[in-house]
Short mmCIF file of N, CA and C in Angstrom, two decimals:
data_model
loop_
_atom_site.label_atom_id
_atom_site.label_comp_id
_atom_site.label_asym_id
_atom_site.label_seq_id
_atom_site.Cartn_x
_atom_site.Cartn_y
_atom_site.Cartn_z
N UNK A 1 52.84 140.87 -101.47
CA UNK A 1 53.35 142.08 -100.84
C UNK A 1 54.80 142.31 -101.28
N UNK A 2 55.51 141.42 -101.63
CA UNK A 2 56.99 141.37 -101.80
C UNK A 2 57.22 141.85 -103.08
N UNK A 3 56.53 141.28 -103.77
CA UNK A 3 56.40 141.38 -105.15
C UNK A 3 55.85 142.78 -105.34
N UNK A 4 54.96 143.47 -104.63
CA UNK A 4 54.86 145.13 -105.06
C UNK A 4 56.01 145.86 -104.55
N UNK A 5 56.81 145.46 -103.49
CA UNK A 5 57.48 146.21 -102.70
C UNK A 5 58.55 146.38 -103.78
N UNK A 6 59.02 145.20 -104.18
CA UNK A 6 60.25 145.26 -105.58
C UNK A 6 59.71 145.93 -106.62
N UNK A 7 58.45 146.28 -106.89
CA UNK A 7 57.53 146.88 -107.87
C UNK A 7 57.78 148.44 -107.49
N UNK A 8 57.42 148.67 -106.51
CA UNK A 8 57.63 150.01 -105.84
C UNK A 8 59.30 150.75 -106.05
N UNK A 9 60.09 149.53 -105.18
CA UNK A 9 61.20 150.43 -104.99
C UNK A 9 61.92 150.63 -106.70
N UNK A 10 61.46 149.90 -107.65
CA UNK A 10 62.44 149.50 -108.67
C UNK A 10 61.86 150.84 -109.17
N UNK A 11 60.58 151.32 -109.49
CA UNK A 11 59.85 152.26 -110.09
C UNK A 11 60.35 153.89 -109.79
N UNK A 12 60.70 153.53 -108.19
CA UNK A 12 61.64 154.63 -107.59
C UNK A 12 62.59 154.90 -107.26
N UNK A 13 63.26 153.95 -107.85
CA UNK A 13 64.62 154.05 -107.91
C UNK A 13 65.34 154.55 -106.66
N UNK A 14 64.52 153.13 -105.70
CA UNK A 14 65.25 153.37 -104.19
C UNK A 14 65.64 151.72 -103.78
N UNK A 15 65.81 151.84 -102.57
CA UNK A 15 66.65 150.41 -102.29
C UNK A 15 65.25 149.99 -101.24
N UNK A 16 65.40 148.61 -101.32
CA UNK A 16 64.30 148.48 -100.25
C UNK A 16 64.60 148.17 -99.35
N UNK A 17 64.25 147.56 -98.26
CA UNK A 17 64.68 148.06 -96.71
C UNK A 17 63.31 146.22 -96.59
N UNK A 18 64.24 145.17 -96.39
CA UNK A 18 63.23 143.75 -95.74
C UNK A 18 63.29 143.81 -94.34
N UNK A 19 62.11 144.11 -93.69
CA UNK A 19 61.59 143.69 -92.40
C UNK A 19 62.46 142.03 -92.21
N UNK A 20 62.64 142.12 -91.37
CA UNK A 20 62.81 140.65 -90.47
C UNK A 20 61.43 139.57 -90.85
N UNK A 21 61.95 138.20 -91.19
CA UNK A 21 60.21 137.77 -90.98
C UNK A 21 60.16 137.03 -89.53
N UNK A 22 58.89 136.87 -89.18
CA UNK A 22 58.07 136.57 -88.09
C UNK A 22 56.93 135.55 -88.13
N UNK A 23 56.76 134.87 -87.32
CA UNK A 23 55.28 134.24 -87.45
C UNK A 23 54.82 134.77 -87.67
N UNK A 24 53.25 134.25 -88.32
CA UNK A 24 52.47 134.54 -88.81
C UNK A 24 51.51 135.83 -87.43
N UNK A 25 52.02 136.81 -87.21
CA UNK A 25 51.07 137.45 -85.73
C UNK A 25 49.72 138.84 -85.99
N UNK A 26 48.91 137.78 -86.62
CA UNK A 26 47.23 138.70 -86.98
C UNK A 26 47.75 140.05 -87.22
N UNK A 27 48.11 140.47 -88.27
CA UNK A 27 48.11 142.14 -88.68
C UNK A 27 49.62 142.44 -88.07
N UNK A 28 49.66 144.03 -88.70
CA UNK A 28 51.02 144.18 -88.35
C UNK A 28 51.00 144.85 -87.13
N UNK A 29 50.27 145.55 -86.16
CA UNK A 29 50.49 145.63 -85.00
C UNK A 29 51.03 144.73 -84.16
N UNK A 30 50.92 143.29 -84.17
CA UNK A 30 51.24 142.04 -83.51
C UNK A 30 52.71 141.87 -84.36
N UNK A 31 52.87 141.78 -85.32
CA UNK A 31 54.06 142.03 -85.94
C UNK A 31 55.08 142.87 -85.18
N UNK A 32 54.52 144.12 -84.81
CA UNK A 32 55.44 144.53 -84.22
C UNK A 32 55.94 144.50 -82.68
N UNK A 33 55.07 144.08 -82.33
CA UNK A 33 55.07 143.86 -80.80
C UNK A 33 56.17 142.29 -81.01
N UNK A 34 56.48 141.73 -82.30
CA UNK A 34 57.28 140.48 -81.66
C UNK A 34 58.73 140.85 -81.09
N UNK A 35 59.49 139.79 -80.86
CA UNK A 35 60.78 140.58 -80.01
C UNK A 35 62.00 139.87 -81.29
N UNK A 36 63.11 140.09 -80.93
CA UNK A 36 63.78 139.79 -81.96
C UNK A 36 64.46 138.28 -81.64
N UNK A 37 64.15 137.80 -81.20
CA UNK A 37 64.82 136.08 -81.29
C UNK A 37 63.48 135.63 -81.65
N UNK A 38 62.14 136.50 -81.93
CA UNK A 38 61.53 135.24 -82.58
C UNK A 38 61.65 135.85 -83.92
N UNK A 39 61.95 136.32 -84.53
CA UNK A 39 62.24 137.13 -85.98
C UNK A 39 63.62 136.21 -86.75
N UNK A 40 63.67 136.29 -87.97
CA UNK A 40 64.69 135.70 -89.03
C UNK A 40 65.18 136.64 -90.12
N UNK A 41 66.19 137.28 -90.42
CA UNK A 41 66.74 138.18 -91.41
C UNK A 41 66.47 137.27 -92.66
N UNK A 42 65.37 138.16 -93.40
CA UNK A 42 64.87 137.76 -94.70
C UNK A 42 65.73 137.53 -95.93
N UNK A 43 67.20 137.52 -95.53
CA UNK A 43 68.36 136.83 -96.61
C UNK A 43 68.35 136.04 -96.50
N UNK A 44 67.58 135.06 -95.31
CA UNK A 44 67.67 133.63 -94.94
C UNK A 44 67.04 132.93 -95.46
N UNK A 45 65.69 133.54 -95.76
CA UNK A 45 64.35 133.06 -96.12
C UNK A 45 64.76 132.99 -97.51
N UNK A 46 64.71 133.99 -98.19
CA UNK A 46 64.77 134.47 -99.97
C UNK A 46 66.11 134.65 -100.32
N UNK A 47 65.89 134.35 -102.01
CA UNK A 47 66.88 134.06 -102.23
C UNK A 47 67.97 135.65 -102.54
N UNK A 48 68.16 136.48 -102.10
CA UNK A 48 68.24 138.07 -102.41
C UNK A 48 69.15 138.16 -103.73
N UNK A 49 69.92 136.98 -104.01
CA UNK A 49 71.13 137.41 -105.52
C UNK A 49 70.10 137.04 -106.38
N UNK A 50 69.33 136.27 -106.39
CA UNK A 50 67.90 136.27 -107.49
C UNK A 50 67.19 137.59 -107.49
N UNK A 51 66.66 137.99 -106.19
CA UNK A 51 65.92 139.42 -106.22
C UNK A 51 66.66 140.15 -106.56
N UNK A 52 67.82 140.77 -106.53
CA UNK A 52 68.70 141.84 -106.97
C UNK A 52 69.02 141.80 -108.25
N UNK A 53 68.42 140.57 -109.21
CA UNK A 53 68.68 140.26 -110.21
C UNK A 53 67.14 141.21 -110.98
N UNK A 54 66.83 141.81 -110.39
CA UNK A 54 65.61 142.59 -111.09
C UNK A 54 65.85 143.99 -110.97
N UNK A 55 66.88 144.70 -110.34
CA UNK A 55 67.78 145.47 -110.58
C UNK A 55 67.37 146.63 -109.29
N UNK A 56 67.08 146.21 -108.14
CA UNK A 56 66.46 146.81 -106.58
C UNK A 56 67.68 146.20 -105.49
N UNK A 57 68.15 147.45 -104.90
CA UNK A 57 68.98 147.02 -104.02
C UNK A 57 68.05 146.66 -102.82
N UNK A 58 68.55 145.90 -102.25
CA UNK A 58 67.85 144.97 -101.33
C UNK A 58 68.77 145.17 -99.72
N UNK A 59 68.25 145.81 -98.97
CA UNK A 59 68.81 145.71 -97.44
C UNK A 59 67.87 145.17 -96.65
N UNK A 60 68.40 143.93 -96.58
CA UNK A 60 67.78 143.05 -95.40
C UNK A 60 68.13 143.43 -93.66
N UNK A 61 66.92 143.51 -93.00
CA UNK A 61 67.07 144.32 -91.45
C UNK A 61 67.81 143.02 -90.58
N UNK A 62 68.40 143.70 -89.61
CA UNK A 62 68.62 142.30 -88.50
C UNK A 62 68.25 142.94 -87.13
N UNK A 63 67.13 143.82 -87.33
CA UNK A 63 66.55 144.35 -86.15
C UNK A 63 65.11 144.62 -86.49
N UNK A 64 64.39 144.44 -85.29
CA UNK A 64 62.66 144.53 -85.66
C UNK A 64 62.54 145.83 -86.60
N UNK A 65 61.83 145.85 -87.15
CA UNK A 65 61.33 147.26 -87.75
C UNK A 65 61.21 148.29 -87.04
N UNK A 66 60.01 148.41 -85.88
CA UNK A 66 59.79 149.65 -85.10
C UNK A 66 61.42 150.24 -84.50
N UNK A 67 62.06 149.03 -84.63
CA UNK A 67 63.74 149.30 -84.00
C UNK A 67 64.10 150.07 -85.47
N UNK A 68 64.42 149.78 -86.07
CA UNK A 68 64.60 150.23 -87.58
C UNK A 68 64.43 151.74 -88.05
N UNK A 69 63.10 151.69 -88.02
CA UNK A 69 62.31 152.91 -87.78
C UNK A 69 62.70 154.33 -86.96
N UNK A 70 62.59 153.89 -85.71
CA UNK A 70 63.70 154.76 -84.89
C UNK A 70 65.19 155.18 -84.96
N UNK A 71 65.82 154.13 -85.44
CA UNK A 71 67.35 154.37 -85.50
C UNK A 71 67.62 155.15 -86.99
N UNK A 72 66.63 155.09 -88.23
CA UNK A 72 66.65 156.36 -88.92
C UNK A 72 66.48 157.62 -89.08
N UNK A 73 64.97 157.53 -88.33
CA UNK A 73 64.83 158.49 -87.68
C UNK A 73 66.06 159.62 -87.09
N UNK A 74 66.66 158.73 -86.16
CA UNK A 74 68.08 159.42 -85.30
C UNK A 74 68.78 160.26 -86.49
N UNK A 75 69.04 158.59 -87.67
CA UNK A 75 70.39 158.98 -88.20
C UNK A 75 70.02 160.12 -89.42
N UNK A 76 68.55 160.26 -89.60
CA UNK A 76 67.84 161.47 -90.75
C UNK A 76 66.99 161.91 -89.97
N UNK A 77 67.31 163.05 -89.21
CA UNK A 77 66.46 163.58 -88.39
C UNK A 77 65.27 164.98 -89.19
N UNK A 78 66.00 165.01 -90.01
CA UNK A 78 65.49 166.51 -90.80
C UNK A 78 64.24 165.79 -91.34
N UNK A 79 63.27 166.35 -91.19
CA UNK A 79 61.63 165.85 -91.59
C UNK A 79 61.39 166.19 -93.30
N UNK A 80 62.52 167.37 -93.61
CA UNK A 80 62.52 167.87 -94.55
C UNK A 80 63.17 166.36 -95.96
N UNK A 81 63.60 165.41 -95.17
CA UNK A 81 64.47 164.62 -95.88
C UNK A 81 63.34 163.57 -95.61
N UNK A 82 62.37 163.64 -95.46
CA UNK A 82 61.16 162.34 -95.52
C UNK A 82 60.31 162.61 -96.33
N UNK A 83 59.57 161.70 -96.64
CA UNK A 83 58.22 161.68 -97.69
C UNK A 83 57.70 160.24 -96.78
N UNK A 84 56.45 161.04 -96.30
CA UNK A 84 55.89 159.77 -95.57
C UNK A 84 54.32 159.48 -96.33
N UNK A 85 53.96 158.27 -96.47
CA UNK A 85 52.32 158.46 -97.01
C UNK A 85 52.22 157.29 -96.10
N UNK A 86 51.20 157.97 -95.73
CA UNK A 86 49.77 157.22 -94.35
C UNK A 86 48.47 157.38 -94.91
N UNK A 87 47.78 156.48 -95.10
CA UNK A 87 46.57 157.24 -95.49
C UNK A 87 45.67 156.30 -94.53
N UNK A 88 44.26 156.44 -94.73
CA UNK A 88 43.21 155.78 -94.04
C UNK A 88 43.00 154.57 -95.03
N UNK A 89 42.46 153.95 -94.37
CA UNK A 89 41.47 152.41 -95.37
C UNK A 89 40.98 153.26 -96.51
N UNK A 90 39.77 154.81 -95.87
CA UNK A 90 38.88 155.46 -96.87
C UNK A 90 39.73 155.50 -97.89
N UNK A 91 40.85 156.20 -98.25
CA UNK A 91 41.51 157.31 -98.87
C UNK A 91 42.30 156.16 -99.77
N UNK A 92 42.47 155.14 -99.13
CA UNK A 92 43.22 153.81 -100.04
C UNK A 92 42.37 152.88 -100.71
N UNK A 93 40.89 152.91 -100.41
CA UNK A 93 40.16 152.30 -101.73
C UNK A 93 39.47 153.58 -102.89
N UNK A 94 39.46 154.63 -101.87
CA UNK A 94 38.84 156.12 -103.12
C UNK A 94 40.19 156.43 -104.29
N UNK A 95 41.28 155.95 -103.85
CA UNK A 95 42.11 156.18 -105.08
C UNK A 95 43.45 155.36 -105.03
N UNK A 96 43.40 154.44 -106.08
CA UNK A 96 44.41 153.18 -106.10
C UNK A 96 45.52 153.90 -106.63
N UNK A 97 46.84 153.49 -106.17
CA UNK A 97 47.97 154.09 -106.28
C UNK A 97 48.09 153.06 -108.05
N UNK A 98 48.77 154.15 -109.01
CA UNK A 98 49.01 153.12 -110.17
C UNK A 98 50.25 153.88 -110.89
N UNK A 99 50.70 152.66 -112.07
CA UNK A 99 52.17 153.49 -111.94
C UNK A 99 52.75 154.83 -112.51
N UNK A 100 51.95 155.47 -112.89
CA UNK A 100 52.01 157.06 -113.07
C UNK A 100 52.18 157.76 -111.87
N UNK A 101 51.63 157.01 -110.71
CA UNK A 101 51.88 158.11 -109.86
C UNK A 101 52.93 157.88 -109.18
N UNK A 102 53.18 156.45 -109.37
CA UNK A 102 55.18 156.08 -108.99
C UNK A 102 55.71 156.69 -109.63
N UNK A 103 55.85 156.48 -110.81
CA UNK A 103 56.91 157.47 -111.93
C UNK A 103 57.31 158.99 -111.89
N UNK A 104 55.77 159.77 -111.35
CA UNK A 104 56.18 161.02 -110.79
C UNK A 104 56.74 160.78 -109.73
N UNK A 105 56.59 160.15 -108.63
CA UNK A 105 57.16 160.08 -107.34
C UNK A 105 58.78 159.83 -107.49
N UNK A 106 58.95 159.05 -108.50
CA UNK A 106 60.88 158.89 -108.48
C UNK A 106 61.46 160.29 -108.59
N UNK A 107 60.80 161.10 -109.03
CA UNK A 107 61.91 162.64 -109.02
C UNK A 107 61.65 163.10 -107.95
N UNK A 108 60.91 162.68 -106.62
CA UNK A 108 60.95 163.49 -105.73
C UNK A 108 62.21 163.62 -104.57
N UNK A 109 62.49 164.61 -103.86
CA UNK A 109 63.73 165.06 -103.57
C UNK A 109 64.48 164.52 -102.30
N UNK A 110 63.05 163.89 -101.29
CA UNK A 110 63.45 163.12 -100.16
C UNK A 110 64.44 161.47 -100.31
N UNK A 111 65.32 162.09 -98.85
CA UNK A 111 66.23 160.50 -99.24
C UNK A 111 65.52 159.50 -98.72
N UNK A 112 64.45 159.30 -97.84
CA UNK A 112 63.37 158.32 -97.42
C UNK A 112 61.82 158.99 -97.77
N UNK A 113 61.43 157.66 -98.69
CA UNK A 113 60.25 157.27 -98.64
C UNK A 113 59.69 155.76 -97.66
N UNK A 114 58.91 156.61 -96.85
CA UNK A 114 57.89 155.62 -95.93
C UNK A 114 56.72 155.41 -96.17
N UNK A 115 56.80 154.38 -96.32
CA UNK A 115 54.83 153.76 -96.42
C UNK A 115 54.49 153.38 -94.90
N UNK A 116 54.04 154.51 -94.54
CA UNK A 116 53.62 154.18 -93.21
C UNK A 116 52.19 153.34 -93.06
N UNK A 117 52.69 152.60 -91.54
CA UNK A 117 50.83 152.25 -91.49
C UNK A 117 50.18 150.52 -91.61
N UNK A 118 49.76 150.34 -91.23
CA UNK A 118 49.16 149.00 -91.29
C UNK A 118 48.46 149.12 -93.30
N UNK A 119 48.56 147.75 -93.66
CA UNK A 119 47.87 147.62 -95.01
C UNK A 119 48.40 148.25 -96.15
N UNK A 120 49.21 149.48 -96.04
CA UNK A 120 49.86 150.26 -97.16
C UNK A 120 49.91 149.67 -98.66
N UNK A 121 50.58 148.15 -98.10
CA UNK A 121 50.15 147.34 -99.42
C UNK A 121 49.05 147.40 -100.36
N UNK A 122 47.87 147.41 -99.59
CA UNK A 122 46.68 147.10 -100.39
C UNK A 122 46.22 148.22 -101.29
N UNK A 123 47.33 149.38 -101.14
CA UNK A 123 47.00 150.63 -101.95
C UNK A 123 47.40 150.08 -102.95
N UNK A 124 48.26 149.06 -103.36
CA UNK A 124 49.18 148.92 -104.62
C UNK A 124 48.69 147.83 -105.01
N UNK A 125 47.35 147.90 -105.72
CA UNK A 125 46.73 146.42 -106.48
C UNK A 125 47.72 146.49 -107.51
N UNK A 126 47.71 144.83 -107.68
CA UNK A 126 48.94 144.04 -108.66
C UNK A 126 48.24 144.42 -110.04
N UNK A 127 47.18 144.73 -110.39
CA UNK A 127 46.24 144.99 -111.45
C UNK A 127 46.75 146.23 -112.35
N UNK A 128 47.54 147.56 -111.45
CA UNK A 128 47.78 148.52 -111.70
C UNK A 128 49.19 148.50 -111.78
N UNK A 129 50.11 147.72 -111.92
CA UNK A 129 51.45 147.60 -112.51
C UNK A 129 52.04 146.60 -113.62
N UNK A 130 53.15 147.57 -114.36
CA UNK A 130 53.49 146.86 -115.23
C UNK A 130 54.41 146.12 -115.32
N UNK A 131 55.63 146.05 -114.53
CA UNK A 131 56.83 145.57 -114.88
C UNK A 131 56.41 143.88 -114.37
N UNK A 132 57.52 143.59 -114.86
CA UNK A 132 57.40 142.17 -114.11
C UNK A 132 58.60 141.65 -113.62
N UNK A 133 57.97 141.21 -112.33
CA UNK A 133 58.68 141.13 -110.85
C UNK A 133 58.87 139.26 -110.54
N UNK A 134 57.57 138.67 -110.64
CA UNK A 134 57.22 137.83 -110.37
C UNK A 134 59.11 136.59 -110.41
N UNK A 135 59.58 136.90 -111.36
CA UNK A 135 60.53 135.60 -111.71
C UNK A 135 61.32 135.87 -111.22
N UNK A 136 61.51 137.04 -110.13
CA UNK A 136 62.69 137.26 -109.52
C UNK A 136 62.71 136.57 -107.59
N UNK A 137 61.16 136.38 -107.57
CA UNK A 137 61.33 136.08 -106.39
C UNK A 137 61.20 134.70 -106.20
N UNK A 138 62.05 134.06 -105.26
CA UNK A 138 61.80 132.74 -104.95
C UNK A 138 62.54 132.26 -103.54
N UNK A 139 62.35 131.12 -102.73
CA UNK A 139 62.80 130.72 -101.59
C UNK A 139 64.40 131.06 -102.16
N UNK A 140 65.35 131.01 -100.76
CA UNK A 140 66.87 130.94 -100.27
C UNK A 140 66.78 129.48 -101.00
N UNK A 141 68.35 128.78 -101.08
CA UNK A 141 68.76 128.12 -101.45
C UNK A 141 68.41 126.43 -100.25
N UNK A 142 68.27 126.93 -99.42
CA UNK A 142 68.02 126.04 -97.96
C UNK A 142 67.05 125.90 -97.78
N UNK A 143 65.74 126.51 -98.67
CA UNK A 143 64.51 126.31 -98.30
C UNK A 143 64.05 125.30 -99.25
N UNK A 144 64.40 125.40 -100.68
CA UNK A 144 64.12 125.02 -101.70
C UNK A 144 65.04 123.30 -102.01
N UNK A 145 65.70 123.35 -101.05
CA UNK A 145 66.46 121.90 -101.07
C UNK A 145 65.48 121.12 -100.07
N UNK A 146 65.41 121.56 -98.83
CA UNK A 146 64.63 120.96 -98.04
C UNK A 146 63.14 120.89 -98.08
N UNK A 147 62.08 121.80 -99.35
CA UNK A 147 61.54 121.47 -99.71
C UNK A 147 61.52 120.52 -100.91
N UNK A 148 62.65 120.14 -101.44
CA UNK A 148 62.39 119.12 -101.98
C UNK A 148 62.86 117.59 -101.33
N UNK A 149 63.73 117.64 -100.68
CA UNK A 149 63.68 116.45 -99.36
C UNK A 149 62.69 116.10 -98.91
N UNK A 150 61.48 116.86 -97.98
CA UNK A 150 60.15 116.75 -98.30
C UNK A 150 59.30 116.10 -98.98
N UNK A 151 59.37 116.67 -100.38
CA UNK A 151 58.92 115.69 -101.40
C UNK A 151 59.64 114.53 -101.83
N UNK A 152 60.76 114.20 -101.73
CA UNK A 152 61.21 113.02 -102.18
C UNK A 152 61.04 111.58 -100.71
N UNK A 153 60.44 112.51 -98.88
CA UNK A 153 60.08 111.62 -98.27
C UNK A 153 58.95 110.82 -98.40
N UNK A 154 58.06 111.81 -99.47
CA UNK A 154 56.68 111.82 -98.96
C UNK A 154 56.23 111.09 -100.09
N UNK A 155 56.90 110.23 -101.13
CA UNK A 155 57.12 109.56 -102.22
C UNK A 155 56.38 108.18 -101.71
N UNK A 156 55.68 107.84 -102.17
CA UNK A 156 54.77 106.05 -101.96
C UNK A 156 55.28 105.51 -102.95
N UNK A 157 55.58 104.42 -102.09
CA UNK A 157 56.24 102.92 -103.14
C UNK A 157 55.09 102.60 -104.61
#
């Protein structure tokens, strides 16, 4: 998912906007219902001067999303300044988003694009893009030490 999202915004030459992460909570409805002390600002998690190294500005949230959501809302109230795509399950396997239709989408005139909606992801099979994303993403610096502490406990004589 991360890996299209940097796929997405880089294609459109927008900044991306990281949700908070959360336990693992069945789908994103439960996602959103979490509260914010059980949530972690995803600069914590990943490493973001690696991701920004693929040339996507990166704004990591320190508030739930649906919070997020709203407080843009406020601060871009003009509907005229959105581009929202929602679609159904139907409408997201009858036609896979691929990157022609990103490429037209970067000239479009709104200052927010929203992928609204549970699954949005799954419109964007990895099959149908070209750039490559993959070497930019990897754990924070604190994850990747203490996963290797880990491995150097778990070492048999």
């Amino acid at each position: 998912i991360l890996e299209r999202a940097l796929l997405i915004c880089k294609t459109l030459r927008r900044s991306c906007v990281m949700p908070m992460a959360g336990r693992h909570s069945s789908l994103f409805p439960n996602y959103n219902k979490l509260e914010a002390e059980d949530l972690v600002e995803m600069d914590r998690v990943l490493d973001f001067a690696r991701m920004a190294e693929a040339g996507v500005r990166l704004l990591p949230l320190s508030t739930p999303l649906p919070e997020f959501v709203r407080a843009l809302q406020a601060a871009v109230p003009d509907e005229a300044e959105w581009w929202t795509l929602h679609q159904s399950k139907e409408d997201k396997r009858a036609s896979p988003i691929r990157m022609d239709n990103l490429t037209q989408w970067a000239a479009r005139p709104e200052r927010v694009v929203y992928f609204a909606g549970p699954t949005m992801w799954q419109r964007f099979g990895a099959r149908n893009f070209t750039l490559p994303i993959q070497e930019f993403v990897r754990y924070s610096g604190f994850f990747r030490a203490l996963a290797a502490d880990v491995v150097d406990a778990l070492r048999l004589p």
